[in-house]
XYZ file of C-alpha atoms in Angstrom:
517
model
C 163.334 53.218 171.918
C 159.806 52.051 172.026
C 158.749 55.559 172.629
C 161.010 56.049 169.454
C 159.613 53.398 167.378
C 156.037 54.813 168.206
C 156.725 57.968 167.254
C 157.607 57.071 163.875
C 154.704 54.932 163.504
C 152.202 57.413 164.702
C 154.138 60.239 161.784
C 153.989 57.476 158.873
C 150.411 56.675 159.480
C 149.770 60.451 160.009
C 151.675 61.060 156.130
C 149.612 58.532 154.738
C 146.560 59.945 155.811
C 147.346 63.473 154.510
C 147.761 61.203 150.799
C 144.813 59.699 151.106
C 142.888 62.974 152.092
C 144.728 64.539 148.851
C 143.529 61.235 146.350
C 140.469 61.877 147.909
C 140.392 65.710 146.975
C 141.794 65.291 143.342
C 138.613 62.882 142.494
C 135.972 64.598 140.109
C 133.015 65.598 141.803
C 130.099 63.898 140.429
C 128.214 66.602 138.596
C 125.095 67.255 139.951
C 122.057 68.483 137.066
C 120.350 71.423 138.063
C 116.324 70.169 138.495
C 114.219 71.166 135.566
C 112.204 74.097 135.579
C 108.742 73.848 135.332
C 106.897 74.460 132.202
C 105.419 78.096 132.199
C 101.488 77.801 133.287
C 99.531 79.650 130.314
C 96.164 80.620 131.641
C 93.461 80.687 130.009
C 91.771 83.877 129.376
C 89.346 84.714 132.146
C 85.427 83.168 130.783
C 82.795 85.980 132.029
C 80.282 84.140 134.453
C 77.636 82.853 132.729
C 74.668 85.118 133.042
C 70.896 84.536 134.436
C 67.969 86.347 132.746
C 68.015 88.252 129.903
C 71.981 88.085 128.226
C 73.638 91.766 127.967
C 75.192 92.687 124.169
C 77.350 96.160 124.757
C 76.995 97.648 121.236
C 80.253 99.732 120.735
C 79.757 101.965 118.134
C 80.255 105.492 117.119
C 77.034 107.386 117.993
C 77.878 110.832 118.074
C 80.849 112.830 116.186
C 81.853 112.126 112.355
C 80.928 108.695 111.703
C 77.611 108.888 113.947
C 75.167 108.093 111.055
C 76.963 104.832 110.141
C 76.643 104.057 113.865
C 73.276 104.952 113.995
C 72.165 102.770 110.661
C 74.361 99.439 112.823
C 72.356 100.211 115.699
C 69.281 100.084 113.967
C 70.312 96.777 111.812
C 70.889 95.566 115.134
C 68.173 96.035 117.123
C 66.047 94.698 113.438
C 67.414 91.215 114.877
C 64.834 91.957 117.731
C 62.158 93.279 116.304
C 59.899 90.091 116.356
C 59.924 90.682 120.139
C 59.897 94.422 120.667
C 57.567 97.352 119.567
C 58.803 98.479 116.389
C 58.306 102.322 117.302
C 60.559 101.961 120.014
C 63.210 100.339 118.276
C 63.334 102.506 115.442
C 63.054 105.797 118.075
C 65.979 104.452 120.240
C 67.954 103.571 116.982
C 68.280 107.114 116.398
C 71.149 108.273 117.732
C 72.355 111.886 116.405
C 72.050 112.709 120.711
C 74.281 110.311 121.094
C 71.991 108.515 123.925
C 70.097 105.491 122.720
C 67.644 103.894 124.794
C 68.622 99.881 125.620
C 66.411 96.946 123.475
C 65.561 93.687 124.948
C 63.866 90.419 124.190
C 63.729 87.246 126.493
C 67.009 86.050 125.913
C 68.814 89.272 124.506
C 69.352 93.168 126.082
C 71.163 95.360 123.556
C 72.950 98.273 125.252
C 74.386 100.376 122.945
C 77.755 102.567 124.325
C 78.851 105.550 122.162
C 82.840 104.873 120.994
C 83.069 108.508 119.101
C 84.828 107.249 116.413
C 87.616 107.270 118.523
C 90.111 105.214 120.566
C 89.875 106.999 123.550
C 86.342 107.205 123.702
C 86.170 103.286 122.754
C 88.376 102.604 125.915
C 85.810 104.439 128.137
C 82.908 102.732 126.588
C 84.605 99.431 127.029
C 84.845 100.530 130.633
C 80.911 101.556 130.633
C 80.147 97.918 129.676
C 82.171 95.872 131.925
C 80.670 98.005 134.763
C 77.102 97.117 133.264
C 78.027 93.470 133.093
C 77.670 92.724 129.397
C 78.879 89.075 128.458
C 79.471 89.831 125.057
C 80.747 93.189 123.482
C 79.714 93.679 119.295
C 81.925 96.054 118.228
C 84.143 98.742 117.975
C 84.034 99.564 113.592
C 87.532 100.824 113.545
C 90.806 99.036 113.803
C 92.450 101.251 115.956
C 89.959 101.111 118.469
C 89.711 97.467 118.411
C 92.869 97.365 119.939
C 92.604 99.924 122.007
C 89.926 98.425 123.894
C 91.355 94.421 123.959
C 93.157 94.831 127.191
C 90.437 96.147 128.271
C 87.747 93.737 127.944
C 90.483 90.697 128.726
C 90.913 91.418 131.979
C 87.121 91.818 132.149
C 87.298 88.452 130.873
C 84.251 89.867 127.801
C 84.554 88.492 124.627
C 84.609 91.025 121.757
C 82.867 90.652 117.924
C 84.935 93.250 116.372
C 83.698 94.930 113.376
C 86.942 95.832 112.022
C 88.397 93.938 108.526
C 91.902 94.390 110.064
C 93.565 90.696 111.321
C 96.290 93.376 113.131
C 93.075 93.937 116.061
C 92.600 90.177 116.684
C 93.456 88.520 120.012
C 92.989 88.278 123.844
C 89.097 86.945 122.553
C 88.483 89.839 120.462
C 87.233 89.031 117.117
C 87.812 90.519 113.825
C 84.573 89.913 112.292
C 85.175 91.748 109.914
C 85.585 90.866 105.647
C 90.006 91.062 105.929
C 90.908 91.868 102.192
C 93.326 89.051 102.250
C 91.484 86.262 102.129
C 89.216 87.698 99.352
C 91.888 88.477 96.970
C 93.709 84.858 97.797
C 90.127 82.994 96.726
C 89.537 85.426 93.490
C 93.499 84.323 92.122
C 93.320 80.885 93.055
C 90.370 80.798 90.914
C 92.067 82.843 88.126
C 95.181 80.529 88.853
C 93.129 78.071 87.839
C 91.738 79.177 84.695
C 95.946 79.799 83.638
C 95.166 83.767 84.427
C 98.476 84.215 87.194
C 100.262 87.392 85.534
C 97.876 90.311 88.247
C 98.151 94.215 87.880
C 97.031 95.857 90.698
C 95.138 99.193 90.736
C 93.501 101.532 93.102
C 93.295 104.081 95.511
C 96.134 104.347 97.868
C 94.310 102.981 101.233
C 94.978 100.775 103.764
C 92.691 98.128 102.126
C 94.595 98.790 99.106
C 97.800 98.353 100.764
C 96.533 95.166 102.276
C 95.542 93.722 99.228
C 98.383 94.546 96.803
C 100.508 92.869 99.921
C 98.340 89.506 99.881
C 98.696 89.421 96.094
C 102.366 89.450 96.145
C 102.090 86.832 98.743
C 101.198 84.117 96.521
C 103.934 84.046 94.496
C 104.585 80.603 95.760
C 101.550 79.716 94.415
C 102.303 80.744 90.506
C 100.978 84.344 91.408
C 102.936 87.596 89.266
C 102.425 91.052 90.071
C 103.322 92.447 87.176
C 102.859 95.912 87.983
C 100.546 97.841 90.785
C 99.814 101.427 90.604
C 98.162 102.846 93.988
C 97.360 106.045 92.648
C 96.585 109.072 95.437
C 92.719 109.250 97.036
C 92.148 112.469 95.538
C 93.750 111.927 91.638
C 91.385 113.710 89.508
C 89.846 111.332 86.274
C 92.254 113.019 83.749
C 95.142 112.880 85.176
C 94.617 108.755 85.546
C 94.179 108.276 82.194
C 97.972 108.325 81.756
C 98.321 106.394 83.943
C 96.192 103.768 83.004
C 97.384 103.745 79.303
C 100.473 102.535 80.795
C 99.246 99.613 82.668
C 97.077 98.144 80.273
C 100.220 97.540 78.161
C 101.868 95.387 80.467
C 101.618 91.725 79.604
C 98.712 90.647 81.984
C 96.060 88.222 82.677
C 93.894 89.953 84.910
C 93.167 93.452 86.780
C 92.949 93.229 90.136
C 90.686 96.500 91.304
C 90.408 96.885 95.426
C 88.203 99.759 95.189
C 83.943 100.582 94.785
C 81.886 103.708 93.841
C 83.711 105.834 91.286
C 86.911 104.593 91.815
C 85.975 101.585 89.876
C 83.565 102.927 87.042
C 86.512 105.065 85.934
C 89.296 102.248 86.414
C 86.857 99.793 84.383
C 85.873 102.359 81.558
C 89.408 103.638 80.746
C 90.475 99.761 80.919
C 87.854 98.803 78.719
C 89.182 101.607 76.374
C 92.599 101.040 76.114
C 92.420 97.203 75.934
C 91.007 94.996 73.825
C 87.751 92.648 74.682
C 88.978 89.964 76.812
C 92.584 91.084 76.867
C 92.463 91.355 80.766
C 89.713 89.957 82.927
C 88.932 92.364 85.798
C 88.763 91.268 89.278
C 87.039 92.952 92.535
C 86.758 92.277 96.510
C 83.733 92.590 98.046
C 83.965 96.015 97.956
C 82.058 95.533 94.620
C 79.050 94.262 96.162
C 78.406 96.973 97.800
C 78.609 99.518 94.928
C 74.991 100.403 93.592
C 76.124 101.245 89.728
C 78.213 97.445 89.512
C 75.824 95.354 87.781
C 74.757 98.363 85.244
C 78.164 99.254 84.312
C 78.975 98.141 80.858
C 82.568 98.442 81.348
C 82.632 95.447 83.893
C 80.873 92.706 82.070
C 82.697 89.926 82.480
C 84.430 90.943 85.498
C 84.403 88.877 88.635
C 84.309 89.273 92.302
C 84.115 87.862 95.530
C 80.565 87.536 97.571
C 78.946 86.153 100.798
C 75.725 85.068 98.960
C 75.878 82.688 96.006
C 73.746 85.029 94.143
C 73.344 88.810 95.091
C 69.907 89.915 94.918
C 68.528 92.629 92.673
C 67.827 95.638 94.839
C 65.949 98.823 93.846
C 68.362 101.832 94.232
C 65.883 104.027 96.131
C 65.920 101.016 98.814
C 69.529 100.751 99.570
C 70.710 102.605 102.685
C 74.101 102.169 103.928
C 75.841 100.331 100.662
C 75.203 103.995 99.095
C 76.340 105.773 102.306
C 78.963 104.052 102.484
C 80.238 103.500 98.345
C 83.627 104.933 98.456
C 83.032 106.356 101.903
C 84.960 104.395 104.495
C 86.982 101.797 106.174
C 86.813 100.147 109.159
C 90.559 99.510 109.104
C 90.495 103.629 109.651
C 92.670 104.289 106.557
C 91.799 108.030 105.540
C 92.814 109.280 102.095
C 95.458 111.159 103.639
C 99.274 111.269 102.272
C 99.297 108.972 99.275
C 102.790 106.708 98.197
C 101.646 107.100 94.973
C 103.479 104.516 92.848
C 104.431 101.690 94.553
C 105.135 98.895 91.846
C 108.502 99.297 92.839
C 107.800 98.839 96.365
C 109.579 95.394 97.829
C 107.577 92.518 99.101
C 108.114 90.042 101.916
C 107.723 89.374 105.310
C 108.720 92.747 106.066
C 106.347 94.876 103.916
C 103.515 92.847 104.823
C 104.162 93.476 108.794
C 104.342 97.314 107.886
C 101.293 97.474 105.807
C 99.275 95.420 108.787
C 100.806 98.300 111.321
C 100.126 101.300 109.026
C 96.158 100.031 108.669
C 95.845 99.676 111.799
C 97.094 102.847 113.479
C 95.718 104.946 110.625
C 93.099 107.687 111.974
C 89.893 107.712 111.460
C 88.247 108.751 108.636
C 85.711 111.365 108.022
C 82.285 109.621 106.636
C 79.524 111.738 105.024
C 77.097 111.217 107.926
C 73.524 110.767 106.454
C 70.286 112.327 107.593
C 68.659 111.025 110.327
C 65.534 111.391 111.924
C 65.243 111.482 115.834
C 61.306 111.588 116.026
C 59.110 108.949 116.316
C 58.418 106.744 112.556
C 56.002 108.317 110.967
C 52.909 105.947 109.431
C 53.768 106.086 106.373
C 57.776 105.504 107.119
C 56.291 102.288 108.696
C 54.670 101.486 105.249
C 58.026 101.275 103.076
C 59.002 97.473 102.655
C 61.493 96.162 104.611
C 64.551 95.537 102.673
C 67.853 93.211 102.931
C 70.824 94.100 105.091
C 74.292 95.677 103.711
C 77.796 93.894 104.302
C 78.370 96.007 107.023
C 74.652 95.869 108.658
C 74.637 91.776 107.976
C 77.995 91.905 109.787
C 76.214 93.283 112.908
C 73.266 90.594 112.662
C 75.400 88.064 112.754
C 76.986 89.144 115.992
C 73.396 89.538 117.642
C 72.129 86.611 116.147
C 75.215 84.635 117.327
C 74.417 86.007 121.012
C 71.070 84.871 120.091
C 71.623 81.364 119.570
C 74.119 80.623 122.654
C 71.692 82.190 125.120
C 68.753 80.158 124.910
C 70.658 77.338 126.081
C 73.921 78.111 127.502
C 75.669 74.575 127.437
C 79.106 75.271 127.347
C 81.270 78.874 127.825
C 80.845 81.613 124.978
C 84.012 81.743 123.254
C 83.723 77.867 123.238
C 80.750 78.388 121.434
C 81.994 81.214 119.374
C 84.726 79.266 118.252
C 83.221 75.562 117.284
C 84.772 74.288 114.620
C 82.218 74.065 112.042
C 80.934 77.943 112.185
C 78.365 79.646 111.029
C 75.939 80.889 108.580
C 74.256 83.890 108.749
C 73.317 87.372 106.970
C 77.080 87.577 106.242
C 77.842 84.701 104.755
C 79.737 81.313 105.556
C 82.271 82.112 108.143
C 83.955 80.652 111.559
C 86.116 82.555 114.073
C 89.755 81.053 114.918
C 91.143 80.988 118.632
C 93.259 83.274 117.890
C 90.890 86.380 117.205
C 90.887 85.801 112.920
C 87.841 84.705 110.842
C 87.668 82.384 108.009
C 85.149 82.900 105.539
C 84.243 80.994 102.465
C 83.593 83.426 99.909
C 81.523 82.578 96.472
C 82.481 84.414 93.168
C 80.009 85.903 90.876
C 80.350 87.315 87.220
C 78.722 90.382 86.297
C 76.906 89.529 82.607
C 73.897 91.012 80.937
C 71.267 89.271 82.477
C 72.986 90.649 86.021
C 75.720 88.453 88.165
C 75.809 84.587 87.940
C 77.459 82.258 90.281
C 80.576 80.926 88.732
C 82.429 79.682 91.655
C 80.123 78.517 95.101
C 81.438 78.540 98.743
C 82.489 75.097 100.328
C 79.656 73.541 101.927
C 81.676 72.894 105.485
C 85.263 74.559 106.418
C 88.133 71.946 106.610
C 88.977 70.013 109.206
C 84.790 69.327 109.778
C 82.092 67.393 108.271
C 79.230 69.384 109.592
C 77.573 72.293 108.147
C 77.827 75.949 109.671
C 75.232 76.205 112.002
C 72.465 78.569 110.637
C 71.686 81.444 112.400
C 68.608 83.379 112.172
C 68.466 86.338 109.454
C 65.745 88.997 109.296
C 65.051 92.152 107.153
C 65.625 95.464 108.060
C 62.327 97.855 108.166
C 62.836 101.049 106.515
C 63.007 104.344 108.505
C 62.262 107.793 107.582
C 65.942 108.943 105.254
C 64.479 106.137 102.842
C 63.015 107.180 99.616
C 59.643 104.806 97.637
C 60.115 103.541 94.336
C 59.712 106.307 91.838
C 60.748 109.316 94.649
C 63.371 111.760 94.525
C 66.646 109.705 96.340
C 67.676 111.840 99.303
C 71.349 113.805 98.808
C 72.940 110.760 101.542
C 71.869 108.197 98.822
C 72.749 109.882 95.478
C 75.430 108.427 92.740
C 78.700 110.373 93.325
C 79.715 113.167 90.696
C 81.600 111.381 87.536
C 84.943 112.369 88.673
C 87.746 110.328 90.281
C 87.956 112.494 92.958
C 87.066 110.857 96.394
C 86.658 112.619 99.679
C 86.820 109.586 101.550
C 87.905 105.909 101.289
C 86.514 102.576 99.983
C 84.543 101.471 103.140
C 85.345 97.459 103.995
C 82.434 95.272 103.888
């Protein structure tokens, strides 16, 4: 019976175990929180080591093939930034570069090395190569968009910073720098100012390029701001004059304030005559990019008095024609965004605007090809005495652009105090051949532009640049500026201008495109 008694006892305790084990089992687990992942590490792009001796500047620019004479008149303008140090024969025999091989320039603080791109992306890339492999700290260049970009990946895992010469924002990044005069910016400054003066209803007209395209895109983007297209008419590159005068009877009916005019050379003679023609005085107040200032026949062209545009200098200076060297090369020759005149949309008022558009006009300017610039004449020998004689005369948009880079290499390299894009990219920028400008972190410039009005007496100021960007209280730093001596394609006063520096024929027919500036 005890054995009994036990038995049962030892079952019931047994039972109630097997309960409490269940209880146990049917409590909630408490719930256990996964342990945060940790934040992604972003590193920062690889910094060059800072050099000892003499700093090296790869010059990436198209020595050889279709646009070699541009190439060879920005090797020249930079190299002029050196001058005061070097013998001037040398310079001026290693600036010429129709060989395509182009002896290195040097001063105390500066060695120029100058690597021939080809005008193309490919050859870019393998020039890009040639420079990391000679050490260069800083790369000025490539001049077209497409090989901008091609070369970024390039010189970022090189660790090289890059001053690009391209006016396409689509290159920027990884520390390269579009240097470049973007079209956006410029036509955003010339309507706020018309915005201000109650002038918001904008026609756009011009040749059908990628700076065109860009343009027309940055106008619509202001409608926020009060901004109208009321019409835009990108007419094909090569639309002969008569068959835009229909055209432009049409648009200067529509109920506008102002003409907005993206183009230079003979583009915009013929837009601003047949305007002036089939409006009245004053109706509509043309407006113009830089692309103006570089277009040798503005300032005596009757048709655009009273027309304003955007400038780097608060006044331009008066230049004799037979002086100027690559503003006539290059008037309605090229751009750096490497838009040729190619296939033309025609029309495109009816186009739609937006986020959308403006991503697929940035792509289109970007991977456009090349175009094919009227290369000058160019003398390989040695500068003759009387070459040597010529005054020296005042840099381009596009030559100043190239200063600026050297001059920028200049100024860091005497002391070397903190890393080069650091310096590149202090907030208060810079002042130099090409105006007021600072470069952003993320590869984009900001400029501030003046605007000038074209009147008898020449162009007056009407609108200065800011005297310090926002967001500072210091002035741009000033960087040195020099003058370009004249080489042997350069005509005296009073001489016979050479074919490369003629007016274009008085049609609208353009074999090439508006170049940047």
């Amino acid at each position: 019976m005890p054995r009994l008694k036990q038995g049962r006892l030892g079952a019931v305790l047994a039972l109630m175990g097997a309960l409490g084990l269940g209880a146990c089992a049917q409590q909630p687990r408490p719930e256990v929180k996964p342990a945060p992942k940790p934040e992604p590490v972003v590193e920062a792009p690889k910094e060059a080591p800072v050099p000892k001796g003499p700093m090296t500047v790869a010059l990436l620019l198209p020595l050889t093939g279709e646009a070699g004479g541009v190439g060879a008149q920005l090797l020249h303008a930079a190299q002029a930034m050196l001058m005061e140090e070097t013998d001037l024969g040398s310079t001026v025999a290693s600036a010429a570069a129709s060989s395509g091989v182009s002896a290195a320039a040097s001063s105390a603080d500066i060695r120029l090395v100058p690597f021939d791109t080809r005008g193309r992306p490919e050859g870019a890339v393998a020039a890009a190569e040639a420079a990391v492999k000679a050490g260069a700290s800083l790369v000025v260049g490539p001049l077209f968009g497409a090989n901008a970009q091609a070369v970024r990946p390039v010189l970022a895992e090189a660790g090289i910073p890059a001053l690009s010469l391209t006016n396409t924002y689509a290159a920027a990044g990884d520390s390269l720098f579009v240097l470049g005069h973007a079209p956006e910016p410029q036509v955003e400054r010339i309507l706020t100012l018309a915005m201000e003066n109650h002038q918001g209803r904008v026609l756009v007209v011009g040749p059908d390029t990628a700076y065109g395209r860009l343009a027309l895109s940055a106008a619509r983007g202001m409608a926020a701001k009060g901004v109208t297209v009321v019409d835009a008419d990108l007419y094909p590159a090569s639309l002969n004059y008569n068959s835009l005068v229909g055209r432009v009877r049409g648009l200067a009916r529509k109920p506008a304030d102002v003409v907005l005019i993206p183009a230079s050379g003979i583009d915009l003679v013929g837009l601003s005559s047949l305007f002036q023609y089939f409006t009245q005085v004053g109706e509509k107040q043309l407006l113009g990019t830089i692309l103006w200032e570089n277009t040798r026949a503005v300032e005596r062209e009757i048709s655009l008095r009273g027309g304003r545009y955007v400038s780097t200098r608060l006044l331009r200076p008066k230049v004799d024609a037979a002086s100027l060297s690559l503003g006539g090369l290059l008037d309605g020759a090229m751009d750096p965004s490497g838009d040729p005149a190619g296939e033309s949309t025609g029309k495109v008022g009816e186009v739609g605007s937006g986020e959308a558009e403006a991503k697929k006009v940035l792509a289109e300017a970007l991977m456009a090809p090349d175009p094919i610039p009227a290369p000058p004449e160019f003398e390989a020998a040695e500068p003759k005495p009387e070459d040597l004689t010529l005054p020296p005369r005042e840099p381009d948009n596009m030559e100043a652009l190239v200063m600026d880079a050297v001059a920028l290499a200049q100024v860091w390299s005497k002391d070397r105090a903190m890393p080069l894009r650091d310096y590149l990219t202090g907030g208060q920028g810079f002042e130099g051949a090409s105006g007021r400008f600072r470069l952003l972190p993320d590869g984009t410039s900001e400029r501030s532009y003046s605007v000038l009005e074209l009147t008898r007496q020449g162009a007056v100021l009407v609108s200065a640049p800011v005297d310090h960007f926002p967001g500072t209280s210091a002035a741009p730093v000033s960087l040195p500026r020099h003058l370009i001596p004249q080489m042997g394609q350069q005509n005296a006063p009073g001489e016979e201008a050479s074919p490369a520096s003629k007016e274009a024929p008085s049609s609208m027919t353009t074999k090439e495109n508006d170049h940047p500036a």
